[in-house]
Amino acid sequence: MNIVVLVKQVPDTWAEKKLDPSDSTVDRASVDAVMNEMDEYAVEEALKIKEAHGGEVTVLTMGPNRAVEMLRKALSMGVDKAVHLVDDALEGSCAIQSSYALAQAIGTLSYDLVLLSAESSDARMGVMPALLAERLGVPQLSDARKVDVDGSKVVIERMTDYGHDKVEASTPLVLGVVEKINEPRYPSFKGIMAAKKKPLTTLTAADAGIDTGRVGLATATSSVESFTAAPPRAAGQVVKDEGDGGVKLADFFAAQKLI
Amino acid sequence: MLAAAFGEEEFGVLDFRLSDEQEMLRKTVEHFARTVVAPQAEELDEKEEFPYDIVRQMGEMGLFGLPFPEEYGGMGGDYFALCLAIEELARADSSVAITLEAGVSLGAMPVYRFGTEEQRREWLPRLTSGETLGAFGLTEPGGGSDAGATRTRAVLADGHWLINGSKAFITNSGTDITRLVTVTAVTGEKANGAKEISSILIPVPCEGFRVSSKPSKVGWHASDTRDLAFEDITVPAENLLGERGRGYANFLSILDEGRIAISALAVGLAQACVDESLRYAKDRQAFGKPIGEYQAIAFKIADMELRAHTARLAYYAAADRMLRGEPFKKQAAIAKLYSSESAVTNAREATQVHGGYGFMNEYPVARHWRDSKILEIGEGTSEVQRMLIARELGI
């Protein structure tokens, strides 16, 4: 089973994030860049499938030069090879454009599974699994909290508000996984040393056959018109329990139209 | 690290940057420390529980095997890699950091440095995987720095050592996964009348091996520290580690390396004090603005950063000399002395920045304050370091 895992470098989840006033994109220069935390679950799931069923795991990202650090991390976790789609023309691409570019890059690789996490911690749109499945013309298994692979059949437990659905499809397919599906491994020192010897390929937009008129900030399908800083959190209301705390809380929630 | 860059140009390049691999190791351990260790630190400290689960995970990451060759189950890294890991762990929890430090440099390293091929093959794979822990018993109730005052005796008869005596403050010696305690013992008298001291491997638990209950310590609550008593313990003659009579000398060389690792640990604690103070000074308001905007606080934190940074350079420099095979006794003593005193000062100042909250155990700086003092005592006191530096200067 050959697996392509999509990963994205995002501003450190723990850091204070800002928007760049000049073009309303995330100011990525001022904070540390890390692998989107949920992507670590996707990488781990791919490695577990590979360990159980064989095959090869390729990690793919679209991002600036510094994204190489993140690819090395994936390689040090045990991924076999990395592909880096990097081109100035891609900067500022919206989700729809990114799905086009990524689908083109995936097209240069052979895969049974395209594995990715449900969302990234910076954009938080959660649409990429669906967009990619459509672009690639393959089934989509999304929001998986458990994955079973049996030959070319993949069965997942899809997380829902009420529990889970059991969904199955045959490869090739796009598989989106949710957080906590597994416990991502830490790279071992051996893994770190081995990572630098593994293949890391760079693709330009042209290499992937991407029409540069269809990507980038200028032709993005969505844009940020304006933004303001979030207002500071207002002081909370203290409900003192004088034997009637429950009633007071209920009144408070009712006033907020929460119940 | 540093060595690689030298000699590349005619005049030579001084390079204190970490390589990509060193940086990735540092970041990996930093992430582990921040997301796995730090959230448990307060509870482990309060309950004085040994961090078995964290040790298991550190084992899986290969941290216990960092400076050992792969043929013994190691990771094929070096001592500096170990120091980087220790520093990052200490930013979250000194008890966890010292568990790794002692496990590697006191548990496994003596076996690697002085053991026979058989001893290495028997012990190292288990120790370098973190599956089991080894401890080193040098200090006795009646003598720490004065190792010559060793009273523990080992008598060789019928192909076996008969060991009697006691040891004090032995790290990692009483955990559920401790399987080896190496002890120094008097094995005879030298021609000049001085004690002949040798090191002997004791597989534990065994008959006659007594471990004290947990002592009540000021800090390092989650680290395992015990007093040990040996009552007629018998081990085979081949459990002698290194040459007979070289036990003390061998241990001193292990101690020199260990000082660099303890220095890294102290730097981690000193840096943690900067991290916590910075966070608090930006957040805490007094008289209408964050306290970090007052020079009295800002200068304190600047001085804390100054000490952490300088101490780090000191241990990098000592590790650099050690890895190049150059004499490093003085540099290790300087690094150990400066960084441990910096850690104590930073912990005191960080507590001050936090005001009354700094005295509350729910704030990490309170733990750092309690954990810092031992750094001026263990692995050679500050006085011993000054003595070593002075000796190296020829006075």
XYZ file of C-alpha atoms in Angstrom:
654
model
C 0.000 0.000 0.000
C 1.623 3.250 -1.137
C 0.579 6.245 0.875
C 0.991 9.945 0.183
C 0.628 11.961 3.371
C -0.091 15.653 3.096
C 1.496 17.874 5.704
C 1.507 21.612 6.192
C 3.844 23.905 8.013
C 1.949 26.310 10.236
C 2.849 29.017 12.743
C 3.623 27.424 16.105
C 0.292 26.601 17.715
C 1.617 27.861 21.038
C 2.741 31.234 19.703
C 0.749 34.435 19.431
C -0.254 34.750 15.766
C -0.658 37.966 13.806
C -1.935 38.974 10.384
C 0.319 40.987 8.106
C -1.483 44.340 7.558
C -0.026 44.741 4.057
C -1.771 41.745 2.462
C -3.915 40.285 5.263
C -2.076 36.961 5.203
C -0.680 35.268 8.297
C 2.613 36.823 9.354
C 4.693 33.663 9.206
C 8.086 35.298 9.586
C 7.600 36.426 13.178
C 6.838 33.032 14.705
C 8.380 29.579 14.699
C 7.042 27.294 12.018
C 6.075 23.738 12.933
C 4.300 20.792 11.383
C 0.542 21.240 11.813
C -0.033 19.201 14.951
C -2.903 17.212 13.481
C -0.673 16.227 10.568
C 1.478 14.295 13.013
C -1.494 11.986 13.527
C -1.763 11.562 9.754
C 1.939 10.701 9.478
C 1.677 8.267 12.379
C -1.383 6.563 10.854
C 0.455 6.196 7.542
C 3.470 4.676 9.284
C 1.236 2.259 11.189
C -0.504 1.154 7.985
C 2.873 0.709 6.317
C 4.223 -1.294 9.251
C 1.214 -3.609 9.117
C 0.768 -3.900 5.338
C 4.044 -2.856 3.721
C 4.452 -0.286 0.981
C 5.988 3.130 0.926
C 5.081 6.393 2.641
C 5.726 9.670 0.837
C 5.152 12.971 2.542
C 4.065 15.918 0.378
C 3.857 19.575 1.252
C 3.214 22.824 -0.533
C 5.008 25.690 1.140
C 7.999 28.021 1.223
C 11.633 26.947 1.483
C 11.614 26.683 5.249
C 9.027 23.874 5.025
C 12.018 21.584 4.409
C 12.556 21.483 8.194
C 9.124 19.976 8.644
C 9.706 17.442 5.852
C 12.901 16.369 7.620
C 10.918 15.842 10.763
C 8.466 13.577 8.909
C 11.425 11.675 7.433
C 12.952 11.305 10.898
C 9.667 9.807 12.140
C 10.101 7.039 9.564
C 8.565 8.314 6.322
C 10.441 6.975 3.259
C 10.645 10.055 1.058
C 9.503 13.633 0.823
C 8.235 15.853 -1.975
C 8.288 19.616 -1.623
C 6.093 21.670 -3.940
C 7.605 25.135 -3.772
C 7.077 28.064 -6.115
C 6.629 31.816 -5.567
C 3.574 31.666 -7.823
C 1.765 29.566 -5.188
C 2.013 32.160 -2.431
C -1.316 33.228 -0.971
C -3.310 30.448 -2.652
C -6.774 29.825 -1.198
C -8.034 26.349 -0.288
C -9.576 25.725 -3.704
C -6.391 26.759 -5.522
C -4.259 24.748 -3.102
C -6.341 21.645 -3.745
C -5.704 22.080 -7.463
C -1.956 22.492 -6.963
C -1.744 19.569 -4.542
C -3.794 17.324 -6.829
C -1.385 18.129 -9.648
C 1.585 17.250 -7.420
C -0.114 14.035 -6.226
C -0.602 13.188 -9.904
C 3.175 12.898 -10.279
C 3.231 10.166 -7.597
C 1.781 6.673 -7.418
C -0.581 6.116 -4.514
C -3.247 3.891 -3.055
C -4.064 6.241 -0.208
C -3.836 10.003 0.113
C -3.817 10.534 3.848
C -4.287 13.891 5.540
C -5.612 15.389 8.723
C -9.067 16.915 8.973
C -7.780 20.472 9.237
C -4.765 22.699 9.819
C -4.429 24.837 12.913
C -3.902 28.062 10.933
C -6.689 28.118 8.333
C -9.065 25.693 10.074
C -11.338 25.240 7.067
C -11.459 21.456 7.108
C -12.279 21.193 3.420
C -9.124 19.712 1.936
C -10.065 15.998 2.072
C -13.288 16.681 0.157
C -11.655 19.045 -2.340
C -8.873 16.585 -3.086
C -11.185 13.595 -3.476
C -13.169 15.594 -6.016
C -10.069 16.743 -7.882
C -8.596 13.232 -7.970
C -11.909 11.565 -8.759
C -11.580 9.037 -5.934
C -13.749 8.220 -2.883
C -13.367 10.198 0.302
C -13.268 8.685 3.774
C -13.238 11.636 6.138
C -13.111 12.337 9.880
C -11.731 8.868 10.551
C -11.082 8.062 14.172
C -10.203 4.451 13.406
C -8.872 2.887 10.220
C -8.792 -0.778 9.170
C -7.097 -1.814 5.964
C -7.915 -5.155 4.367
C -6.333 -5.545 0.954
C -7.758 -2.786 -1.188
C -10.695 -2.271 1.169
C -10.460 0.465 3.773
C -13.019 0.640 6.594
C -13.169 3.596 8.928
C -15.110 4.806 11.903
C -16.190 8.295 10.905
C -16.618 10.519 13.918
C -20.024 12.180 14.118
C -21.876 14.306 16.661
C -23.800 11.259 17.786
C -21.032 8.648 17.788
C -19.603 7.171 14.626
C -20.542 5.814 11.231
C -18.820 2.829 9.707
C -17.812 3.718 6.154
C -15.837 1.720 3.635
C -14.323 2.324 0.227
C -11.768 0.767 -2.093
C -8.388 2.234 -2.952
C -7.327 4.536 -4.431
C -8.986 6.951 -2.042
C -8.545 10.045 0.108
C -8.483 9.398 3.841
C -8.944 12.215 6.342
C -8.131 11.466 9.979
C -9.045 13.297 13.165
C -6.944 14.183 16.146
C -6.284 11.490 18.756
C -6.657 8.655 16.261
C -3.267 7.487 17.546
C -0.272 8.637 19.561
C 2.263 10.174 17.152
C 5.788 8.878 17.752
C 8.726 11.116 18.508
C 11.609 10.870 16.088
C 14.426 8.828 17.619
C 18.003 9.996 17.295
C 18.587 7.215 14.761
C 15.598 8.467 12.797
C 16.997 11.989 12.825
C 20.357 10.793 11.530
C 18.723 8.597 8.882
C 16.486 11.445 7.654
C 19.262 13.316 5.909
C 20.004 10.330 3.704
C 16.414 9.923 2.508
C 15.220 11.364 -0.825
C 13.712 14.839 -0.728
C 12.473 16.032 -4.126
C 11.581 19.589 -4.980
C 8.802 20.290 -7.477
C 8.170 23.684 -9.073
C 4.716 24.635 -10.342
C 5.918 23.786 -13.857
C 7.244 20.375 -12.740
C 3.789 19.509 -11.428
C 2.047 20.875 -14.513
C 0.355 23.636 -12.544
C -1.144 26.501 -14.537
C 0.195 29.469 -12.551
C -2.779 31.578 -13.646
C -4.957 29.367 -11.450
C -2.992 29.792 -8.214
C -1.725 32.602 -5.998
C -3.112 35.553 -4.100
C -4.154 37.552 -7.194
C -6.732 35.007 -8.370
C -7.684 33.530 -4.992
C -11.379 32.702 -4.675
C -11.562 34.107 -1.179
C -9.805 37.063 0.346
C -9.591 38.935 3.617
C -11.222 42.354 3.201
C -10.220 43.719 6.576
C -9.442 42.548 10.049
C -9.410 43.902 13.557
C -7.768 42.603 16.686
C -9.950 40.427 18.856
C -11.373 42.506 21.701
C -9.791 41.763 25.063
C -11.798 39.282 27.037
C -14.349 41.088 29.206
C -14.410 40.357 32.914
C -16.620 37.389 33.726
C -19.636 37.468 35.963
C -19.155 35.816 39.325
C -22.067 33.743 40.524
C -21.849 33.312 44.272
C -23.465 30.178 45.607
C -25.604 31.043 48.591
C -27.589 27.854 48.413
C -29.203 28.979 45.158
C -26.139 28.664 42.856
C -27.885 26.224 40.547
C -30.861 28.506 39.978
C -28.605 31.523 39.421
C -26.522 29.585 36.867
C -29.654 28.431 35.065
C -30.953 32.027 34.987
C -27.597 33.189 33.615
C -27.600 30.570 30.843
C -31.214 31.352 30.026
C -30.414 35.081 29.771
C -27.583 34.203 27.339
C -30.077 32.055 25.420
C -27.809 29.059 25.951
C -30.620 26.959 27.412
C 29.215 20.401 16.629
C 31.811 23.107 16.906
C 34.730 21.005 15.844
C 33.481 20.373 12.336
C 33.744 23.970 11.302
C 37.320 24.513 12.351
C 40.019 24.503 9.763
C 37.690 24.947 6.840
C 39.206 28.269 5.987
C 42.765 29.350 6.286
C 42.292 31.412 9.406
C 39.691 29.075 10.913
C 36.040 29.661 11.664
C 34.584 29.805 15.141
C 31.113 28.355 14.877
C 28.737 27.937 17.791
C 25.689 26.994 15.709
C 24.071 23.613 16.075
C 24.015 21.320 13.043
C 20.627 20.540 11.468
C 20.583 17.169 13.234
C 21.537 18.627 16.612
C 18.841 21.260 16.214
C 16.270 18.635 15.284
C 17.169 16.544 18.323
C 16.937 19.640 20.525
C 13.536 20.561 19.091
C 12.241 17.004 19.424
C 13.172 16.834 23.092
C 11.903 20.391 23.662
C 8.521 19.372 22.257
C 8.453 16.210 24.349
C 9.411 18.175 27.464
C 6.792 20.834 26.851
C 3.888 18.607 25.918
C 4.535 15.392 27.858
C 6.820 16.187 30.801
C 5.779 19.707 31.851
C 2.070 18.919 32.322
C 2.973 16.114 34.764
C 5.747 17.910 36.620
C 3.692 19.499 39.371
C 1.878 16.294 40.255
C 5.015 14.137 40.192
C 6.724 16.697 42.419
C 3.867 16.870 44.868
C 3.398 13.109 45.109
C 7.152 12.405 44.937
C 6.473 9.765 42.288
C 9.159 8.341 40.034
C 8.224 9.104 36.380
C 8.102 5.515 35.065
C 5.973 6.353 32.066
C 8.169 9.276 31.020
C 11.274 7.081 31.401
C 9.658 4.481 29.148
C 8.945 7.127 26.500
C 12.460 8.552 26.765
C 13.712 5.015 26.246
C 11.626 4.659 23.083
C 13.031 7.949 21.789
C 16.509 6.539 22.319
C 17.599 9.159 24.850
C 19.271 6.636 27.179
C 21.328 5.363 24.265
C 22.416 8.717 22.848
C 26.185 8.575 23.438
C 26.693 4.845 22.849
C 27.519 2.907 19.662
C 24.699 1.030 17.967
C 26.344 -2.351 18.607
C 25.464 -1.932 22.293
C 21.922 -0.790 21.574
C 22.940 2.846 21.501
C 21.993 5.578 19.070
C 25.471 6.271 17.751
C 25.394 9.881 18.899
C 27.745 11.608 21.274
C 27.911 13.149 24.718
C 26.919 16.573 23.421
C 23.679 15.116 22.023
C 22.973 13.811 25.525
C 23.647 17.278 26.971
C 21.210 18.903 24.537
C 18.511 16.441 25.603
C 19.230 16.975 29.304
C 19.076 20.769 28.939
C 15.685 20.656 27.233
C 14.248 18.205 29.774
C 15.453 20.386 32.650
C 13.537 23.322 31.191
C 10.446 21.326 32.115
C 11.464 19.123 35.051
C 14.843 18.692 36.752
C 13.830 15.346 38.272
C 13.275 13.863 34.823
C 16.504 15.394 33.532
C 18.605 13.998 36.398
C 17.019 10.575 35.937
C 18.333 10.543 32.367
C 21.669 12.120 33.301
C 22.390 9.636 36.070
C 21.015 6.709 34.071
C 23.444 7.425 31.249
C 26.562 8.913 32.780
C 26.556 7.001 36.068
C 24.557 3.897 35.166
C 25.691 2.924 31.683
C 28.806 4.992 30.965
C 31.153 3.291 33.498
C 30.258 -0.092 31.976
C 30.945 1.248 28.497
C 34.204 2.984 29.453
C 35.750 0.384 31.725
C 33.801 -2.820 31.159
C 35.038 -5.944 29.413
C 33.367 -6.885 26.141
C 31.282 -9.420 28.062
C 30.171 -6.879 30.637
C 29.236 -4.425 27.896
C 27.181 -7.026 26.027
C 25.475 -8.145 29.190
C 24.474 -4.729 30.516
C 24.477 -2.033 27.852
C 21.543 -3.092 25.652
C 19.257 -3.123 28.682
C 20.577 0.192 30.018
C 20.748 2.078 26.723
C 17.130 1.200 25.907
C 15.927 2.709 29.185
C 14.262 -0.627 29.949
C 16.342 -0.898 33.114
C 18.347 1.619 35.103
C 21.822 1.447 36.530
C 23.141 3.453 39.471
C 26.590 4.299 40.765
C 27.352 4.149 44.465
C 30.353 6.280 45.436
C 29.244 8.609 48.235
C 28.988 7.106 51.717
C 27.288 8.411 54.831
C 30.679 9.513 56.145
C 32.174 10.986 52.984
C 31.177 12.603 49.716
C 33.934 14.712 48.215
C 36.437 12.725 50.300
C 36.045 9.519 48.340
C 39.237 8.220 49.908
C 37.253 7.818 53.110
C 35.405 4.876 51.501
C 34.495 2.264 54.108
C 32.590 -0.217 51.983
C 34.774 -3.320 51.689
C 34.924 -6.106 49.159
C 36.913 -9.227 49.927
C 37.847 -11.693 47.205
C 37.641 -15.346 48.251
C 36.893 -18.527 46.322
C 36.252 -16.631 43.106
C 33.712 -14.307 44.689
C 33.595 -10.801 46.140
C 32.006 -10.522 49.549
C 30.703 -6.973 49.881
C 29.754 -5.125 53.075
C 29.103 -1.462 53.687
C 26.750 1.357 52.834
C 26.235 4.218 50.377
C 24.293 7.464 50.572
C 22.234 9.592 48.177
C 22.383 7.149 45.266
C 20.302 8.293 42.291
C 18.133 5.708 40.469
C 19.155 2.965 42.912
C 15.739 2.027 44.268
C 13.332 2.109 41.334
C 11.286 -0.893 40.185
C 13.485 -1.032 37.073
C 16.899 -0.698 38.743
C 18.921 -3.779 37.842
C 22.524 -2.680 38.336
C 24.369 -0.830 41.075
C 28.074 -0.256 40.546
C 29.864 0.445 43.820
C 33.298 1.586 44.840
C 34.752 -0.523 47.619
C 38.045 -0.949 49.427
C 39.603 -4.125 48.046
C 42.951 -3.985 49.789
C 45.898 -1.768 50.619
C 48.396 -0.276 48.212
C 52.142 -0.475 48.731
C 52.147 3.082 50.137
C 49.524 2.183 52.703
C 46.694 3.975 50.870
C 43.386 2.232 50.353
C 43.040 0.210 47.188
C 39.635 1.151 45.763
C 37.924 -0.835 43.006
C 34.551 -0.746 41.270
C 32.295 -3.792 41.357
C 29.056 -4.510 39.519
C 26.173 -5.681 41.708
C 23.149 -7.028 39.812
C 20.103 -6.092 41.869
C 17.888 -6.962 43.565
C 19.988 -9.611 45.288
C 20.417 -11.119 48.693
C 21.900 -8.686 51.207
C 21.025 -5.609 49.128
C 18.984 -3.200 51.254
C 17.375 -0.049 49.906
C 16.230 2.682 52.283
C 12.787 4.221 52.114
C 12.534 7.488 50.183
C 14.259 10.261 52.073
C 12.484 13.616 52.421
C 14.284 15.983 50.036
C 14.053 19.732 49.458
C 13.822 19.242 45.687
C 14.209 16.661 42.889
C 11.114 15.042 44.334
C 10.370 12.784 41.367
C 13.947 11.543 41.141
C 14.820 8.336 42.967
C 17.460 8.871 45.660
C 18.242 6.153 48.207
C 20.645 5.085 50.839
C 21.944 1.569 50.330
C 23.262 -1.080 52.684
C 25.224 -4.196 51.637
C 25.166 -7.150 53.978
C 27.374 -10.025 52.831
C 26.517 -9.566 49.172
C 28.290 -12.147 47.009
C 29.086 -11.563 43.338
C 31.439 -13.453 40.989
C 35.061 -12.242 40.775
C 34.497 -11.217 37.138
C 32.082 -8.513 38.295
C 35.103 -6.329 38.945
C 34.666 -3.269 36.682
C 37.918 -2.014 35.238
C 41.286 -2.678 36.778
C 41.562 -3.578 40.431
C 42.700 -0.527 42.405
C 41.607 1.885 39.651
C 38.067 2.282 40.943
C 38.505 5.762 42.297
C 40.634 7.086 39.423
C 38.183 5.706 36.859
C 35.318 7.257 38.676
C 37.001 10.658 38.694
C 37.223 10.607 34.905
C 33.512 9.721 34.702
C 32.863 12.636 37.032
C 34.619 15.088 34.704
C 32.222 14.195 31.888
C 29.284 14.142 34.242
C 29.990 17.752 35.161
C 29.294 18.822 31.589
C 25.950 17.008 31.689
C 25.065 18.534 35.068
C 26.009 21.901 33.619
C 23.546 21.299 30.761
C 20.904 20.430 33.346
C 21.621 23.644 35.262
C 21.396 25.652 32.039
C 17.984 24.117 31.371
C 16.788 25.184 34.806
C 18.299 28.674 34.409
C 16.540 28.992 31.042
C 13.253 27.749 32.484
C 13.445 30.605 35.011
C 13.802 33.064 32.110
C 10.889 31.425 30.235
C 8.577 31.567 33.253
C 9.572 35.079 34.309
C 9.119 36.412 30.803
C 5.657 34.936 30.541
C 4.659 36.274 33.945
C 6.179 39.742 33.435
C 4.204 40.244 30.216
C 0.978 39.109 31.804
C 0.995 40.361 35.382
C -0.196 43.950 35.774
C 0.755 46.373 38.516
C -0.147 50.041 38.653
C -1.785 49.820 35.253
C 0.862 48.092 33.152
C 2.626 44.755 32.807
C 5.401 44.444 35.405
C 7.886 43.676 32.620
C 7.655 47.327 31.614
C 9.262 48.305 34.901
C 13.018 48.452 34.714
C 13.428 46.713 38.064
C 11.827 43.589 36.588
C 13.130 43.948 33.021
C 16.751 44.192 34.213
C 16.318 41.175 36.468
C 15.144 39.120 33.503
C 17.908 40.499 31.261
C 20.462 39.393 33.862
C 18.830 35.957 34.055
C 19.110 35.571 30.273
C 22.724 36.728 30.465
C 23.561 33.982 32.948
C 21.679 31.253 31.054
C 23.342 32.171 27.755
C 26.851 32.433 29.197
C 26.465 29.165 31.090
C 25.341 27.452 27.884
C 28.424 28.668 26.047
C 30.544 27.323 28.907
C 29.162 23.812 28.607
C 29.274 23.864 24.803
C 32.955 24.790 25.016
C 33.706 22.051 27.557
C 31.830 19.451 25.481
C 33.684 20.587 22.374
C 37.065 19.973 23.990
C 35.964 16.648 25.401
C 34.715 15.387 22.040
C 37.950 16.427 20.370
C 39.866 14.393 22.918
C 41.551 17.434 24.433
C 41.950 17.958 28.186
C 38.720 19.446 29.498
C 38.892 19.162 33.284
C 39.136 22.920 33.830
C 36.449 23.766 31.252
C 34.090 21.169 32.747
C 34.639 22.546 36.242
C 34.053 26.110 35.018
C 30.873 25.080 33.197
C 29.559 23.130 36.189
C 30.377 25.880 38.662
C 29.084 28.787 36.622
C 25.909 27.115 35.429
C 24.899 25.720 38.818
C 25.406 29.071 40.505
C 23.505 30.711 37.636
C 20.665 28.247 38.111
C 20.421 29.033 41.824
C 20.554 32.791 41.187
C 18.016 32.620 38.363
C 15.669 30.520 40.463
C 15.889 33.036 43.307
C 15.308 35.973 40.953
C 12.471 34.240 39.102
C 10.746 33.633 42.403
C 11.204 37.329 43.203
C 9.670 38.321 39.849
C 6.648 36.190 40.712
C 6.220 37.835 44.120
C 3.985 35.912 46.512
C 2.958 33.514 43.751
C 6.584 32.486 43.402
C 6.340 30.962 46.845
C 3.366 28.835 45.815
C 4.136 25.342 44.592
C 1.561 25.617 41.819
C 3.967 27.937 39.989
C 6.878 26.127 38.306
C 9.420 28.667 39.592
C 8.815 27.473 43.149
C 9.810 23.972 42.053
C 12.808 25.325 40.147
C 13.883 27.153 43.302
C 13.739 23.950 45.361
C 15.367 21.925 42.570
C 18.251 24.339 42.006
C 20.234 24.159 45.242
C 21.395 20.579 44.794
C 23.186 21.641 41.609
C 25.797 23.443 43.733
C 26.354 20.229 45.697
C 26.015 17.117 43.519
C 28.671 15.929 41.054
C 31.290 17.909 42.992
C 30.407 20.886 45.179
C 31.079 24.448 44.075
C 34.054 24.429 46.443
C 35.471 21.334 44.750
C 35.051 23.008 41.341
C 36.976 26.076 42.543
C 39.671 23.796 43.898
C 39.918 22.011 40.539
C 40.106 25.268 38.589
C 42.777 26.624 40.920
C 44.767 23.388 40.616
C 44.583 23.588 36.837
C 45.982 27.103 37.127
C 48.901 25.686 39.077
C 48.035 27.010 42.525
